[in-house]
Short mmCIF file of C-alpha atoms and ligand atoms in Angstrom, two decimals:
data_model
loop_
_atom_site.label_atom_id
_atom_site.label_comp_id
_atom_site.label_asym_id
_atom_site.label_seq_id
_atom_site.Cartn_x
_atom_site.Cartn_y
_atom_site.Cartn_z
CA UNK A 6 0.00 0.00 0.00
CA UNK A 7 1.20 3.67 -1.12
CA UNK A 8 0.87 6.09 1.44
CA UNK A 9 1.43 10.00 0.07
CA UNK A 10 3.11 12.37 2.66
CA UNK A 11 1.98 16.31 1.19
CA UNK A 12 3.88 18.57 3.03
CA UNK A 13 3.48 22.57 2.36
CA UNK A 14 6.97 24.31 2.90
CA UNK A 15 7.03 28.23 3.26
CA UNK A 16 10.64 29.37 4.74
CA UNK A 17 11.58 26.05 6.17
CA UNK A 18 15.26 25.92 5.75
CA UNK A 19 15.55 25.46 8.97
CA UNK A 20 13.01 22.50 10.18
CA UNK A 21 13.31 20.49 7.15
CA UNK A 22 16.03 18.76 8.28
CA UNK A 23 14.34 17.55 11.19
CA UNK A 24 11.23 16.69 9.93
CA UNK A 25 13.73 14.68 7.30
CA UNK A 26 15.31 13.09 10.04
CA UNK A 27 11.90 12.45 11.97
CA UNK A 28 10.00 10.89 8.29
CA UNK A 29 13.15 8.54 8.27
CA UNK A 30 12.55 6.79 11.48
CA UNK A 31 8.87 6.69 11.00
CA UNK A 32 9.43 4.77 7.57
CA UNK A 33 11.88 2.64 9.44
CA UNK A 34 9.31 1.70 11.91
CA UNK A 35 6.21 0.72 9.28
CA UNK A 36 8.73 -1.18 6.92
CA UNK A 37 5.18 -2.89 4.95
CA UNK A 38 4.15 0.10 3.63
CA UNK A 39 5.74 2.56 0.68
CA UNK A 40 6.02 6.28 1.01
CA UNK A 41 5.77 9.06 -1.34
CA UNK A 42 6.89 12.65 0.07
CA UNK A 43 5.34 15.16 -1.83
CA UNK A 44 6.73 18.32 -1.43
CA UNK A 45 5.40 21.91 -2.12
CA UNK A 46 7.69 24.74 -1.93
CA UNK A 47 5.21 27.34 -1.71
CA UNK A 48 7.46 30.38 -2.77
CA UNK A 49 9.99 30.45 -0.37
CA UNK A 50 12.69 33.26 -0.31
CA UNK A 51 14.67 31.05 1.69
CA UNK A 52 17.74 27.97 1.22
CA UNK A 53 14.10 25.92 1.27
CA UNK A 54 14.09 24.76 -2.54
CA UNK A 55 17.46 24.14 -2.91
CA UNK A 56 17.04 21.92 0.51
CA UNK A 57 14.11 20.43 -1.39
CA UNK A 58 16.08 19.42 -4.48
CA UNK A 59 19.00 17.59 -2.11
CA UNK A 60 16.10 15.59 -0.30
CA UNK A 61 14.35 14.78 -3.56
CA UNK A 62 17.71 13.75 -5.11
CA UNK A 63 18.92 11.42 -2.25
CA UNK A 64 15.42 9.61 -1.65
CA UNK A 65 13.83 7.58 -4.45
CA UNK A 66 10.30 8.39 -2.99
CA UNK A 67 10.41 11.73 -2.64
CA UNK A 68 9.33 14.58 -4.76
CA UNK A 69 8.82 18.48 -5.45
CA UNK A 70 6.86 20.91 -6.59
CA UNK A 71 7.83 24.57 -6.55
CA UNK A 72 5.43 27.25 -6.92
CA UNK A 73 6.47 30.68 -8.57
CA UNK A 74 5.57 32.77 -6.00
CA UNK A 75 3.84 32.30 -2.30
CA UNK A 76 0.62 30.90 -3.26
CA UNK A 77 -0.43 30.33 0.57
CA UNK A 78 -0.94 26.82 2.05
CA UNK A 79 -4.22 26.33 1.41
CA UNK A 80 -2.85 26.07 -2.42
CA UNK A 81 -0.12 24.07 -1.42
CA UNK A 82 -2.26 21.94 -0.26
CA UNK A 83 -3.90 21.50 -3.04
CA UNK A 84 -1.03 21.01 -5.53
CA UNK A 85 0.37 18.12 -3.03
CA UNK A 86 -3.02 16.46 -2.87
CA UNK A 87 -3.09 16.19 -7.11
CA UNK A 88 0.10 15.19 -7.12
CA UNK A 89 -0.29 12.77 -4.78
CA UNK A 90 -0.79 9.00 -5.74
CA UNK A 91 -1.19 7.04 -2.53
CA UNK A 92 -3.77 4.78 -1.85
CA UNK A 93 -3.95 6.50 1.58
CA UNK A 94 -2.55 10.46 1.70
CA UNK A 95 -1.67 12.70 4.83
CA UNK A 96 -1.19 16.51 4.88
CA UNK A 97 1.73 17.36 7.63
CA UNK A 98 2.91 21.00 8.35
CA UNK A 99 7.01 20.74 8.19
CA UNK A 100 7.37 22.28 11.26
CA UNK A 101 7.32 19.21 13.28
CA UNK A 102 4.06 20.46 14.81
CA UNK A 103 1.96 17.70 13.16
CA UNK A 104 4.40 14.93 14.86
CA UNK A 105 5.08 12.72 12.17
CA UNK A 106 5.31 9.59 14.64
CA UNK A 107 1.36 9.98 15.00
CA UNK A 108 1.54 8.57 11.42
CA UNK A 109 1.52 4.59 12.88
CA UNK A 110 -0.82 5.31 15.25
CA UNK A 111 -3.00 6.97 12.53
CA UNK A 112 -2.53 4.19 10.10
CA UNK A 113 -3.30 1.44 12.87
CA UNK A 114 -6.76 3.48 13.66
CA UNK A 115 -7.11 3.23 10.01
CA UNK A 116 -7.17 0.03 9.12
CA UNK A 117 -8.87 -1.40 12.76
CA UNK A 118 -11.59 0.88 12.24
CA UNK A 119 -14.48 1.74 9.45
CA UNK A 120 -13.24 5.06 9.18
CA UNK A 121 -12.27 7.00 5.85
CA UNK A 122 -10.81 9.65 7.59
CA UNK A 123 -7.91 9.73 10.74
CA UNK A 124 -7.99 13.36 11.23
CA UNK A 125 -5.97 15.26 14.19
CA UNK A 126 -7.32 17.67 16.73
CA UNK A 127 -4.72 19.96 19.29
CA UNK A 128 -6.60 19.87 22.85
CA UNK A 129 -4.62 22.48 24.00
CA UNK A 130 -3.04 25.78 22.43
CA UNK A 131 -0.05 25.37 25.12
CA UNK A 132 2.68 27.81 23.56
CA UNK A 133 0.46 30.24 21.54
CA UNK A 134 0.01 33.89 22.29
CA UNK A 135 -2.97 34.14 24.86
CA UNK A 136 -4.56 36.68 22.49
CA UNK A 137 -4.67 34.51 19.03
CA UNK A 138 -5.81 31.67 21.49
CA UNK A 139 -8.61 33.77 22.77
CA UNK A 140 -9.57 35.09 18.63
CA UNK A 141 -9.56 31.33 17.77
CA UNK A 142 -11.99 30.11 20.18
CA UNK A 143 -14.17 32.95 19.91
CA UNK A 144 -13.98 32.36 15.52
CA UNK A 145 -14.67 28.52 16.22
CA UNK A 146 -18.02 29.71 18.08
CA UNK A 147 -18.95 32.17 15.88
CA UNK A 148 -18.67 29.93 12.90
CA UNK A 149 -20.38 26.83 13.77
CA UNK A 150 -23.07 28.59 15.42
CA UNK A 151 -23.68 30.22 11.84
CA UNK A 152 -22.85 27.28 9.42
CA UNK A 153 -23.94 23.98 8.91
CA UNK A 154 -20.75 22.54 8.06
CA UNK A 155 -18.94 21.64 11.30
CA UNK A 156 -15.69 22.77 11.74
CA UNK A 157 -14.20 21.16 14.74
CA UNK A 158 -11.91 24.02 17.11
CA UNK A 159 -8.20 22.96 17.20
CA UNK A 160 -8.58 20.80 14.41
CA UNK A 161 -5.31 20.96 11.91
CA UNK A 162 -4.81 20.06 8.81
CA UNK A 163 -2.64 17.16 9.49
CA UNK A 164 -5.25 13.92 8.31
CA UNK A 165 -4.80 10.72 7.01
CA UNK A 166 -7.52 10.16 3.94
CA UNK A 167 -8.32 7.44 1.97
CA UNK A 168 -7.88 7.83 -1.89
CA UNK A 169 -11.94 8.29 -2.47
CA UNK A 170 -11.91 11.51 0.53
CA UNK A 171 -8.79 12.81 -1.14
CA UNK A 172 -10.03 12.98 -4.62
CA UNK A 173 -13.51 14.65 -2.83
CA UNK A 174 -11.49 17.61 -1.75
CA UNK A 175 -9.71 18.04 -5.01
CA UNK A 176 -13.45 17.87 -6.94
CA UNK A 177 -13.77 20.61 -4.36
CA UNK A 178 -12.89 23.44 -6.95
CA UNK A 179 -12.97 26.77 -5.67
CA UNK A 180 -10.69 29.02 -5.69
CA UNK A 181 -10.75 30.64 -1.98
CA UNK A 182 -9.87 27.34 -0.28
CA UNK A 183 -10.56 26.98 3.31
CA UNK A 184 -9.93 23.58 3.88
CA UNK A 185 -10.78 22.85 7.24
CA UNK A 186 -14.28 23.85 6.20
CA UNK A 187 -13.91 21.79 2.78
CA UNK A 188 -13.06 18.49 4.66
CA UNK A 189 -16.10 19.05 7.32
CA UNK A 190 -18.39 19.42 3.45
CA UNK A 191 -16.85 16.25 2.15
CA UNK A 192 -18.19 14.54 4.91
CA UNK A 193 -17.10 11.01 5.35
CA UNK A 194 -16.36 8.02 8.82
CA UNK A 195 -13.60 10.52 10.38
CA UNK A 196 -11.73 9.54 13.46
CA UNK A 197 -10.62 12.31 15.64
CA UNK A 198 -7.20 11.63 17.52
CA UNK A 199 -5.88 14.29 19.93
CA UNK A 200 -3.08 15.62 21.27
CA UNK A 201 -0.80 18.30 23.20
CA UNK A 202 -0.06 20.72 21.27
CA UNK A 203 3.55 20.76 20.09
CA UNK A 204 5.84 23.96 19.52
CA UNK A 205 7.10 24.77 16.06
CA UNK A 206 10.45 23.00 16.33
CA UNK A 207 12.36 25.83 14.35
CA UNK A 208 11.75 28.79 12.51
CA UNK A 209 8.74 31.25 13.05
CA UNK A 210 5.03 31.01 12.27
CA UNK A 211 4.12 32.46 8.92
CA UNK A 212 0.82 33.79 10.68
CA UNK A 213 0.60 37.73 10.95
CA UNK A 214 -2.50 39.33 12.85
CA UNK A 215 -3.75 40.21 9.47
CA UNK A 216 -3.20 36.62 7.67
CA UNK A 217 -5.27 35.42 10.38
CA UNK A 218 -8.27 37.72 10.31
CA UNK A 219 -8.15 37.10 6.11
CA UNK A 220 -8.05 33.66 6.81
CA UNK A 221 -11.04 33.97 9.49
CA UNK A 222 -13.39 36.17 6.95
CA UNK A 223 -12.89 33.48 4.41
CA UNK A 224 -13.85 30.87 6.82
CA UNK A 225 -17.07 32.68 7.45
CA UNK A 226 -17.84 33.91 4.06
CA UNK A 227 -16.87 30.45 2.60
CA UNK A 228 -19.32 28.00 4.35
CA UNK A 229 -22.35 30.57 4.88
CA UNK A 230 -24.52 33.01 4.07
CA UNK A 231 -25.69 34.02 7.43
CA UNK A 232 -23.96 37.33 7.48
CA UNK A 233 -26.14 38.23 4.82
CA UNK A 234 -28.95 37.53 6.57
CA UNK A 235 -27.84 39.38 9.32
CA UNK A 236 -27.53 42.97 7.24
CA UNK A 237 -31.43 42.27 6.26
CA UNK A 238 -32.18 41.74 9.81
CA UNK A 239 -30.74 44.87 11.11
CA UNK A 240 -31.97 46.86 8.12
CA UNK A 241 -35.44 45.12 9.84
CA UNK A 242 -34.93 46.30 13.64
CA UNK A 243 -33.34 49.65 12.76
CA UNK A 244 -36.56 50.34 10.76
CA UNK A 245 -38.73 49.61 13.33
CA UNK A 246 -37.02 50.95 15.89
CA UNK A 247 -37.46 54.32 13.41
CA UNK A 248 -40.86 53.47 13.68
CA UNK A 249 -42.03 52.91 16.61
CA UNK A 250 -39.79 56.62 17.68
CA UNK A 251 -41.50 58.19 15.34
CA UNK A 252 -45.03 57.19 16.36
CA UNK A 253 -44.16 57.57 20.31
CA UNK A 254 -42.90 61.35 18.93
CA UNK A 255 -46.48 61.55 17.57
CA UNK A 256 -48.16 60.49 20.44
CA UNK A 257 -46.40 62.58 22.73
CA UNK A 258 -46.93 65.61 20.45
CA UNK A 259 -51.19 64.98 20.44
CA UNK A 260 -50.68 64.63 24.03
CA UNK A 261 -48.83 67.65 24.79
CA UNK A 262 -49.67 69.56 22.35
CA UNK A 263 -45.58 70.21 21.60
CA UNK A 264 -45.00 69.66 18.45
CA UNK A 265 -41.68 71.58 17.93
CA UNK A 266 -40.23 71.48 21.21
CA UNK A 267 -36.78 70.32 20.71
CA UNK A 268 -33.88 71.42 18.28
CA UNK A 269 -33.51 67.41 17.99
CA UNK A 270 -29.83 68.11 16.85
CA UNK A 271 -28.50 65.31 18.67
CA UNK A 272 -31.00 62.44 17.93
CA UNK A 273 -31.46 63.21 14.30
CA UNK A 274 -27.74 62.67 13.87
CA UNK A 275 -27.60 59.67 16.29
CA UNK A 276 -29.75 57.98 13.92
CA UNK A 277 -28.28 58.84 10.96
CA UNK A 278 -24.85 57.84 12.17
CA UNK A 279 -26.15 54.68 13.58
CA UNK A 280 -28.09 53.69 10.79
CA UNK A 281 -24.70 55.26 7.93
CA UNK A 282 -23.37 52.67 10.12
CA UNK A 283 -25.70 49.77 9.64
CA UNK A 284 -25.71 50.11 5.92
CA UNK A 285 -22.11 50.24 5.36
CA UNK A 286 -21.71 47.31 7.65
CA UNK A 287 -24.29 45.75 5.33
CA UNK A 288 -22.40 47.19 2.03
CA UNK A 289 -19.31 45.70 3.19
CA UNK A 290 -20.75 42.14 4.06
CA UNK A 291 -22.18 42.22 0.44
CA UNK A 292 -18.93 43.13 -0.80
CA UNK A 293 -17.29 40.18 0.38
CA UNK A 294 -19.66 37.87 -1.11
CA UNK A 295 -19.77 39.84 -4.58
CA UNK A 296 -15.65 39.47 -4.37
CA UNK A 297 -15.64 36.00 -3.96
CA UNK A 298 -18.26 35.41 -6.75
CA UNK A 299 -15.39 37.62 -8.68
CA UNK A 300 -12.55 35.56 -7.97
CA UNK A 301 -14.33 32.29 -9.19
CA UNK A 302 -15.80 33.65 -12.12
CA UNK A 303 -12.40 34.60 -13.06
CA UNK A 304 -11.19 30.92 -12.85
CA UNK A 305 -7.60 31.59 -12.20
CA UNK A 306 -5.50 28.75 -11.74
CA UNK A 307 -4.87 27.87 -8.07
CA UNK A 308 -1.35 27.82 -8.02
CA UNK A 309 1.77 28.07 -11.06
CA UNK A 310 4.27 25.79 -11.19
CA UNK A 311 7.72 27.16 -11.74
CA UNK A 312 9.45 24.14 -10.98
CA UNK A 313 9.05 20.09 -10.54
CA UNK A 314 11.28 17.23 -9.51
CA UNK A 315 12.28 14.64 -12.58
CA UNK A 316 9.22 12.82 -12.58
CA UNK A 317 10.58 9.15 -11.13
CA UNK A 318 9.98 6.13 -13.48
CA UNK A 319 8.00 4.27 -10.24
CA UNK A 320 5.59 6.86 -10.67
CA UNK A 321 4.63 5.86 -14.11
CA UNK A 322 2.94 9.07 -14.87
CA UNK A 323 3.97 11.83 -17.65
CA UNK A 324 4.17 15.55 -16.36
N1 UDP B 408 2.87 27.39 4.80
C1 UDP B 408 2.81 27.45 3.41
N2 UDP B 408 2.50 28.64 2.81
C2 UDP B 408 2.25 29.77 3.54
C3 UDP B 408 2.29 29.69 4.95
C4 UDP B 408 2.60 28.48 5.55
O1 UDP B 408 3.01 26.45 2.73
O2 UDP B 408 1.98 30.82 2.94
C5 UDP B 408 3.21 26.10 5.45
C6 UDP B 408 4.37 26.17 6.43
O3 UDP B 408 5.60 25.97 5.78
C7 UDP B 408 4.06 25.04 7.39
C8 UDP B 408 2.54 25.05 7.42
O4 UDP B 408 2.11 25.70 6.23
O5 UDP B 408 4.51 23.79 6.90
C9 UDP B 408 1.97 25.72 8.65
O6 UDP B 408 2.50 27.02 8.78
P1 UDP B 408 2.85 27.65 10.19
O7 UDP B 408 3.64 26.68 11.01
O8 UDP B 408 3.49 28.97 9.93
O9 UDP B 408 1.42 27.87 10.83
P2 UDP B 408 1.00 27.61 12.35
O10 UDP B 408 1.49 26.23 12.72
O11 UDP B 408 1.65 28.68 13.14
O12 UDP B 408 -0.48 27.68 12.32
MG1 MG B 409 3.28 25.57 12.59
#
């Protein structure tokens, strides 16, 4: 049985070598299977290609892809999981923080259980700033509360899929990938194994503030349509709140016999802030949705290829 290893690289120079070192002894360790490394050099600046080329050279079951600029890793995803052949296929950061000696454990789940799916969940977020830890959670909430696609909180993308799962992501087409919403659609028997988080074993996170909160709108804007909903509702309330005001002004007028009593500086332009505010809230959530129906319709490739290892003649596949 093949089993594909896809494994995004962005500025790894410096944990390759370990996870290298850490693939080798988990090989060593499952000597009935065969491994294929597929790896994606997503556009690194750093010695990472070059690294890539040395591995790829050495090892008969290795191989790489390299993109022609930073594509992001949901693409790189993406271009391992076509590439890949295995009958079974697992996505695995480089950093180390998907420990690659889960992979036995993953494969024994595999084949004892009915499951199509041996997917990973962190159970803590030991080692992360306290503030992203707080944004996740609170984004995990927020998302499954409004979408019907589950999309489990410390879940990464390190999984183990059979071929049939794999090849339902990749019929997965669109363009803004957000895969950990994409494998909850898919569906399928999954298996969820945790564990301790573990630190990035070398280099730094490729995860800026801003990265994150793109990546968190796309979640969102990806898997529902609820925040649509929401502008009509509050275009709802605020009206009627306008309403009933307005007839309470009335009444108290016909009471009183007041009718021009106050300036009414100060409310008028409460309300038209507040409700400016409500419709460009609602502009903007429309916006994002028009913009993604922009980016498909455009149909741009996910990814460009700028470079590929020799294709190996145990693959048996033209370029
Ligand atoms: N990665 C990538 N392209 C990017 C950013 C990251 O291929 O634009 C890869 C990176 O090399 C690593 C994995 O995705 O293998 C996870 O990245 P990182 O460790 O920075 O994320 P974190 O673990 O902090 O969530
Ligand atoms: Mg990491």
């Amino acid at each position: 049985m093949l089993i594909s290893l896809v494994i995004p690289c962005y500025n790894e120079e410096a944990s390759l070598p370990l996870l290298n070192e850490a693939l080798c002894s988990v090989r060593k360790e499952l000597p009935d299977y065969r491994f294929e490394l597929v790896y994606v050099d997503d556009g690194s600046k750093d010695k990472t290609l070059s690294i890539l080329r040395d591995v790829c050279q050495k090892d008969a079951d290795a191989r790489y892809i390299s993109f022609s600029r930073n594509f992001g890793k949901e693409a790189a995803i993406y271009a391992g999981l076509s590439e890949s052949k295995g009958d079974l296929v697992a996505i695995m950061d480089a950093d180390m923080q998907d420990p690659p000696s889960l992979i036995p454990e993953m494969l024994r789940i595999m084949n004892e259980g009915d499951y199509d799916v041996v997917a990973t969940r962190r159970v803590d977020r030991k080692g992360e700033p306290k503030i992203r830890s707080f944004f996740a959670r609170a984004f995990y909430r927020l998302i499954n509360r409004m979408s019907d696609v589950e999309i489990v909180d410390g879940a990464r993308d390190f999984r183990l899929m059979k071929r049939m799962v794999t090849d339902a992501v990749l019929n997965v087409s669109e363009r803004q990938r957000f895969s950990k919403g994409i494998f909850g659609w898919v569906g399928f028997k999954t298996y969820w194994l945790e564990y301790q988080n573990v630190e990035r074993a070398a280099g730094e996170t490729k995860w800026s503030f801003w990265k994150l909160f793109k990546y968190a709108v796309e979640g969102v804007v990806a898997f529902t349509t609820v925040p649509l909903r929401i502008a009509t509702f509050s275009g709802f309330f605020v009206s009627a709140a306008a309403f009933i005001y307005m007839l309470y002004y009335f009444i108290k007028a016909i009471f009183t016999q007041v009718w021009d009593d106050i300036p009414g500086y100060a409310s008028t332009l409460t309300i038209v802030l507040f409700l400016g505010g409500i419709v460009l809230i609602a502009l903007g959530i429309l916006g994002e949705y028009i913009a993604r129906t922009y980016m498909e319709v455009k149909n741009r490739p996910l990814y460009i290829v700028r470079e590929q290892s020799e294709i190996k003649k145990r693959s048996g596949k033209k370029s």
